[in-house]
C-alpha positions as semicolon CSV with decimal commas, in nm:
position;residue;x (nm);y (nm);z (nm)
1;T;13,781;-0,949;-3,653
2;A;13,959;-0,732;-3,912
3;I;13,844;-0,404;-3,759
4;K;13,933;-0,523;-3,409
5;L;14,283;-0,617;-3,531
6;M;14,314;-0,273;-3,693
7;T;14,229;-0,096;-3,368
8;Q;14,482;-0,313;-3,184
9;C;14,745;-0,223;-3,443
10;H;14,663;0,145;-3,392
11;Q;14,742;0,105;-3,022
12;I;15,091;-0,036;-3,081
13;K;15,355;0,205;-2,953
14;A;15,591;0,129;-3,246
15;Q;15,638;0,419;-3,483
16;P;15,718;0,306;-3,835
17;A;15,815;0,571;-4,088
18;E;15,556;0,842;-4,140
19;L;15,327;0,797;-4,438
20;S;15,443;1,014;-4,728
21;P;15,156;1,021;-4,979
22;K;15,337;1,244;-5,227
23;A;15,648;1,022;-5,230
24;I;15,438;0,706;-5,271
25;V;15,235;0,835;-5,563
26;T;15,534;1,000;-5,733
27;G;15,732;0,676;-5,708
28;L;15,448;0,469;-5,852
29;I;15,395;0,711;-6,141
30;N;15,766;0,729;-6,219
31;E;15,785;0,346;-6,225
32;S;15,490;0,322;-6,463
33;P;15,516;0,261;-6,838
34;F;15,282;0,552;-6,918
35;S;15,381;0,821;-7,166
36;S;15,539;1,139;-7,032
37;Q;15,213;1,324;-7,103
38;Q;15,009;1,067;-6,910
39;Q;15,260;1,079;-6,625
40;K;15,234;1,458;-6,618
41;E;14,853;1,440;-6,596
42;L;14,871;1,171;-6,328
43;L;15,115;1,382;-6,127
44;Q;14,874;1,677;-6,151
45;M;14,592;1,457;-6,025
46;A;14,818;1,329;-5,749
47;E;14,901;1,683;-5,642
48;Q;14,529;1,756;-5,603
49;L;14,480;1,433;-5,409
50;T;14,771;1,471;-5,169
51;S;14,686;1,835;-5,094
52;Q;14,358;1,709;-4,941
53;L;14,533;1,476;-4,697
54;S;14,575;1,613;-4,349
55;H;14,808;1,490;-4,083
56;H;14,638;1,698;-3,815
57;S;14,461;1,388;-3,692
58;K;14,616;1,171;-3,426
59;M;14,895;0,965;-3,578
60;V;14,889;0,590;-3,512
61;C;15,070;0,277;-3,622
62;C;14,884;0,180;-3,942
63;H;14,909;-0,162;-4,105
64;G;14,862;-0,010;-4,451
65;D;14,747;-0,330;-4,625
66;L;14,483;-0,488;-4,407
67;N;14,328;-0,711;-4,669
68;F;14,151;-1,024;-4,556
69;S;14,439;-1,246;-4,673
70;N;14,664;-1,075;-4,415
71;I;14,462;-1,220;-4,127
72;L;14,545;-1,566;-3,998
73;I;14,333;-1,767;-3,756
74;D;14,507;-2,037;-3,555
75;H;14,369;-2,367;-3,421
76;Q;14,256;-2,196;-3,100
77;K;14,057;-1,941;-3,308
78;N;14,299;-1,658;-3,226
79;S;14,335;-1,408;-3,509
80;W;14,669;-1,267;-3,613
81;L;14,762;-0,979;-3,840
82;I;15,055;-1,048;-4,074
83;D;15,251;-0,870;-4,349
84;F;15,357;-0,534;-4,208
85;E;15,549;-0,439;-4,524
86;C;15,326;-0,131;-4,577
87;A;15,313;-0,023;-4,212
88;S;15,345;0,350;-4,147
89;T;15,264;0,616;-3,895
90;A;14,955;0,791;-4,025
91;P;14,605;0,897;-3,925
92;A;14,364;0,609;-3,854
93;E;14,158;0,741;-4,146
94;F;14,430;0,619;-4,384
95;D;14,409;0,260;-4,256
96;L;14,030;0,266;-4,269
97;A;14,038;0,394;-4,627
98;M;14,296;0,138;-4,737
99;F;14,092;-0,137;-4,568
100;V;13,786;-0,030;-4,768
101;A;13,981;0,002;-5,095
102;V;14,188;-0,315;-5,082
103;N;13,890;-0,529;-4,979
104;N;13,656;-0,371;-5,237
105;I;13,404;-0,271;-4,972
106;T;13,121;-0,076;-5,132
107;K;13,076;0,292;-5,060
108;E;12,739;0,212;-4,907
109;N;12,921;0,017;-4,632
110;I;13,187;0,275;-4,541
111;S;12,977;0,418;-4,257
112;T;12,932;0,067;-4,118
113;V;13,310;0,011;-4,123
114;I;13,363;0,339;-3,937
115;E;13,095;0,253;-3,681
116;L;13,255;-0,088;-3,621
117;Y;13,589;0,088;-3,573
118;K;13,435;0,324;-3,316
119;Q;13,309;0,024;-3,118
120;H;13,671;-0,082;-3,057
121;S;13,843;0,257;-3,034
122;F;13,803;0,595;-2,870
123;T;13,964;0,768;-3,169
124;T;13,742;1,026;-3,336
125;I;13,717;0,956;-3,708
126;D;13,685;1,238;-3,962
127;H;13,456;1,107;-4,241
128;Q;13,582;1,367;-4,491
129;L;13,940;1,264;-4,424
130;V;13,845;0,897;-4,476
131;N;13,700;0,997;-4,816
132;A;14,015;1,195;-4,905
133;Y;14,234;0,897;-4,814
134;L;13,997;0,664;-4,998
135;L;14,059;0,856;-5,322
136;F;14,433;0,835;-5,255
137;C;14,412;0,460;-5,185
138;Y;14,212;0,383;-5,499
139;F;14,459;0,588;-5,701
140;I;14,776;0,425;-5,565
141;N;14,628;0,075;-5,562
142;G;14,538;0,112;-5,930
143;L;14,893;0,224;-6,005
144;W;15,044;-0,054;-5,796
145;Y;14,833;-0,327;-5,959
146;F;14,904;-0,189;-6,305
147;N;15,280;-0,158;-6,243
148;A;15,282;-0,516;-6,111
149;T;15,142;-0,638;-6,446
150;Q;15,457;-0,517;-6,616
151;Q;15,664;-0,780;-6,433
152;L;15,445;-1,080;-6,513
153;P;15,418;-1,315;-6,810
154;I;15,137;-1,215;-7,045
155;N;14,900;-1,493;-6,932
156;N;14,916;-1,377;-6,565
157;K;14,840;-1,009;-6,627
158;R;14,462;-1,026;-6,669
159;E;14,370;-1,046;-6,297
160;L;14,598;-0,762;-6,187
161;K;14,489;-0,545;-6,478
162;A;14,126;-0,604;-6,379
163;L;14,208;-0,504;-6,021
164;A;14,377;-0,185;-6,145
165;Q;14,073;-0,100;-6,356
166;Q;13,841;-0,168;-6,063
167;Q;14,038;0,060;-5,829
168;W;14,045;0,340;-6,088
169;Q;13,675;0,296;-6,158
170;Y;13,602;0,338;-5,786
171;F;13,833;0,642;-5,789
172;D;13,643;0,792;-6,083
173;E;13,307;0,730;-5,914
174;L;13,418;0,896;-5,590
175;S;13,621;1,176;-5,746
176;K;13,473;1,516;-5,817
177;S;13,758;1,584;-6,058
178;H;13,688;1,632;-6,427
179;H;13,987;1,405;-6,496
180;K;13,896;1,043;-6,532
181;T;14,174;0,789;-6,484
182;I;14,005;0,519;-6,691
183;K;13,976;0,757;-6,988
184;L;14,332;0,886;-6,944
185;L;14,485;0,539;-6,916
186;N;14,254;0,357;-7,158
187;P;14,524;0,284;-7,421
188;W;14,711;0,082;-7,157
189;L;14,412;-0,102;-7,021
């Protein structure tokens, strides 16, 4: 159901603002409580990440946050996609990567997700671009979850902090970079 809804979203003729990976990551880093040295290192990592993202693929209307809680099923068993706050015009590979990241789908199942997508769409999917966007998604999700902990009472922070750590751990596992986010940000986690 989720993949089918994603392909339907990608066929919508609406054109939300174009995805700007550099602006997203820079904003999240600048909002973070990390030291200036940590922010500098994160910005360097972000530069490497965003340089790998190509917009040469076909641009589509992406949901940008297709987690399972953003799917509603009505009494007639119709499924509906909600919460278009993160919608953007971007390659389909971005939405696939964010879907994998935000739903904690294991790397062993990424090919299955792509194959399911192909069953509902004629769009050609670039597996390398999905991986590049997956790194980006893990990175920004970790930052978003961590930044969100700064606005909560102390007793509510544990779950979001764990989600940030999980996203950065996935990033570290997938990344070929010698930088490790968990190590860099350890004093805050």
